[in-house]
């Protein structure tokens, strides 16, 4: 049982380049999330999705786009990478948006923008 | 609005000593509260969660947390620290906004 799988695990980009981070979950969860983790700031929500074909902005959405074409996949795109987007990115999923449901996390993608 | 504040970005204890990691929350609705642990270069793993069924919540690896509404707190404790407990711990709240809001994290160091 893979749970939540993120690809790639590491990436180095040059300023201005674009890339897509892929998240896949095999738990049939409705909700999926993208967070970024920066030292001393915990995890901050970038975008989230409450179901296939729907997305919504989180706390820090600028510079990112997302798509949820299939229920099991949630893609995070950086159109023109900036050094401020150097971070560790985590994807998560949950059964529902009900407050009692915990989120399950992937192993993270470490992105460096130079 | 919902938020959590974790007091102390770094906590150091001796092996066998009590572990106490502090978390205070703010929520405009009755909150659901979570503690997650992150080991180096790994994702987050759920330790325990409060869902209003009981104020004292027991989790994995001997950790527990007590919900205190009067103090708006949800502190994490473990009676006796083990070297393997060294990690970063995150408190999180879900006040009905469909996504967890995390604290800034507390790095626990366990000294031999």
PDB file of N, CA, C and O in Angstrom, chain A residues 1 4 11 15 18 26 34 47 49 55 61 65 67 69 101 106 110-111:
ATOM      1  N   UNK A   1       0.851  -1.182   0.000  1.00  0.00           N
ATOM      2  CA  UNK A   1       0.000   0.000   0.000  1.00  0.00           C
ATOM      3  C   UNK A   1       0.888   1.235   0.000  1.00  0.00           C
ATOM      4  O   UNK A   1       1.516   1.553   0.994  1.00  0.00           O
ATOM      5  N   UNK A   4       0.631   7.958  -0.228  1.00  0.00           N
ATOM      6  CA  UNK A   4       0.819   9.169  -1.013  1.00  0.00           C
ATOM      7  C   UNK A   4       2.242   9.168  -1.564  1.00  0.00           C
ATOM      8  O   UNK A   4       3.194   9.059  -0.789  1.00  0.00           O
ATOM      9  N   UNK A  11      14.994  18.168  -6.815  1.00  0.00           N
ATOM     10  CA  UNK A  11      15.095  18.853  -8.095  1.00  0.00           C
ATOM     11  C   UNK A  11      15.822  20.167  -7.876  1.00  0.00           C
ATOM     12  O   UNK A  11      15.619  20.862  -6.877  1.00  0.00           O
ATOM     13  N   UNK A  15      16.482  29.832 -12.107  1.00  0.00           N
ATOM     14  CA  UNK A  15      15.469  30.877 -12.069  1.00  0.00           C
ATOM     15  C   UNK A  15      14.825  31.028 -13.444  1.00  0.00           C
ATOM     16  O   UNK A  15      15.516  31.120 -14.469  1.00  0.00           O
ATOM     17  N   UNK A  18      10.492  26.149 -15.545  1.00  0.00           N
ATOM     18  CA  UNK A  18       9.205  25.648 -15.071  1.00  0.00           C
ATOM     19  C   UNK A  18       9.332  24.165 -14.730  1.00  0.00           C
ATOM     20  O   UNK A  18      10.241  23.484 -15.207  1.00  0.00           O
ATOM     21  N   UNK A  26      -3.382   6.432  -3.417  1.00  0.00           N
ATOM     22  CA  UNK A  26      -4.126   5.218  -3.760  1.00  0.00           C
ATOM     23  C   UNK A  26      -5.147   4.858  -2.694  1.00  0.00           C
ATOM     24  O   UNK A  26      -5.530   3.690  -2.559  1.00  0.00           O
ATOM     25  N   UNK A  34      -1.446  20.670  -1.208  1.00  0.00           N
ATOM     26  CA  UNK A  34      -0.028  20.949  -1.372  1.00  0.00           C
ATOM     27  C   UNK A  34       0.394  21.960  -0.303  1.00  0.00           C
ATOM     28  O   UNK A  34      -0.211  23.023  -0.172  1.00  0.00           O
ATOM     29  N   UNK A  47      -2.229  25.224  -2.208  1.00  0.00           N
ATOM     30  CA  UNK A  47      -3.514  24.997  -2.855  1.00  0.00           C
ATOM     31  C   UNK A  47      -4.088  23.689  -2.320  1.00  0.00           C
ATOM     32  O   UNK A  47      -3.354  22.852  -1.810  1.00  0.00           O
ATOM     33  N   UNK A  49      -7.609  20.725  -3.022  1.00  0.00           N
ATOM     34  CA  UNK A  49      -8.690  20.271  -3.894  1.00  0.00           C
ATOM     35  C   UNK A  49      -9.668  19.435  -3.089  1.00  0.00           C
ATOM     36  O   UNK A  49      -9.249  18.566  -2.320  1.00  0.00           O
ATOM     37  N   UNK A  55     -10.242  22.962  -7.575  1.00  0.00           N
ATOM     38  CA  UNK A  55      -9.073  23.411  -6.832  1.00  0.00           C
ATOM     39  C   UNK A  55      -9.408  24.719  -6.131  1.00  0.00           C
ATOM     40  O   UNK A  55     -10.354  25.422  -6.532  1.00  0.00           O
ATOM     41  N   UNK A  61      -0.590  30.985  -2.368  1.00  0.00           N
ATOM     42  CA  UNK A  61      -0.769  30.429  -3.713  1.00  0.00           C
ATOM     43  C   UNK A  61       0.024  31.100  -4.829  1.00  0.00           C
ATOM     44  O   UNK A  61       0.151  30.536  -5.917  1.00  0.00           O
ATOM     45  N   UNK A  65       0.457  26.924  -9.713  1.00  0.00           N
ATOM     46  CA  UNK A  65      -0.836  26.514 -10.231  1.00  0.00           C
ATOM     47  C   UNK A  65      -0.997  25.021  -9.981  1.00  0.00           C
ATOM     48  O   UNK A  65      -0.018  24.300  -9.798  1.00  0.00           O
ATOM     49  N   UNK A  67      -3.636  21.343 -10.705  1.00  0.00           N
ATOM     50  CA  UNK A  67      -4.708  20.706 -11.465  1.00  0.00           C
ATOM     51  C   UNK A  67      -5.026  19.354 -10.845  1.00  0.00           C
ATOM     52  O   UNK A  67      -4.135  18.662 -10.338  1.00  0.00           O
ATOM     53  N   UNK A  69      -7.081  16.577 -12.472  1.00  0.00           N
ATOM     54  CA  UNK A  69      -7.849  15.988 -13.585  1.00  0.00           C
ATOM     55  C   UNK A  69      -8.355  14.600 -13.230  1.00  0.00           C
ATOM     56  O   UNK A  69      -9.392  14.167 -13.735  1.00  0.00           O
ATOM     57  N   UNK A 101     -10.810  14.316  10.370  1.00  0.00           N
ATOM     58  CA  UNK A 101     -10.040  13.408   9.517  1.00  0.00           C
ATOM     59  C   UNK A 101      -8.613  13.905   9.364  1.00  0.00           C
ATOM     60  O   UNK A 101      -8.380  15.048   9.000  1.00  0.00           O
ATOM     61  N   UNK A 106       2.915  12.614   1.836  1.00  0.00           N
ATOM     62  CA  UNK A 106       3.983  12.019   1.064  1.00  0.00           C
ATOM     63  C   UNK A 106       5.334  12.298   1.698  1.00  0.00           C
ATOM     64  O   UNK A 106       5.421  12.949   2.745  1.00  0.00           O
ATOM     65  N   UNK A 110      12.214  18.010  -2.357  1.00  0.00           N
ATOM     66  CA  UNK A 110      13.135  19.105  -2.003  1.00  0.00           C
ATOM     67  C   UNK A 110      13.509  19.843  -3.269  1.00  0.00           C
ATOM     68  O   UNK A 110      14.177  19.284  -4.146  1.00  0.00           O
ATOM     69  N   UNK A 111      13.075  21.090  -3.386  1.00  0.00           N
ATOM     70  CA  UNK A 111      13.314  21.901  -4.580  1.00  0.00           C
ATOM     71  C   UNK A 111      14.256  23.049  -4.253  1.00  0.00           C
ATOM     72  O   UNK A 111      14.047  23.783  -3.291  1.00  0.00           O
TER      73      UNK A 111
END
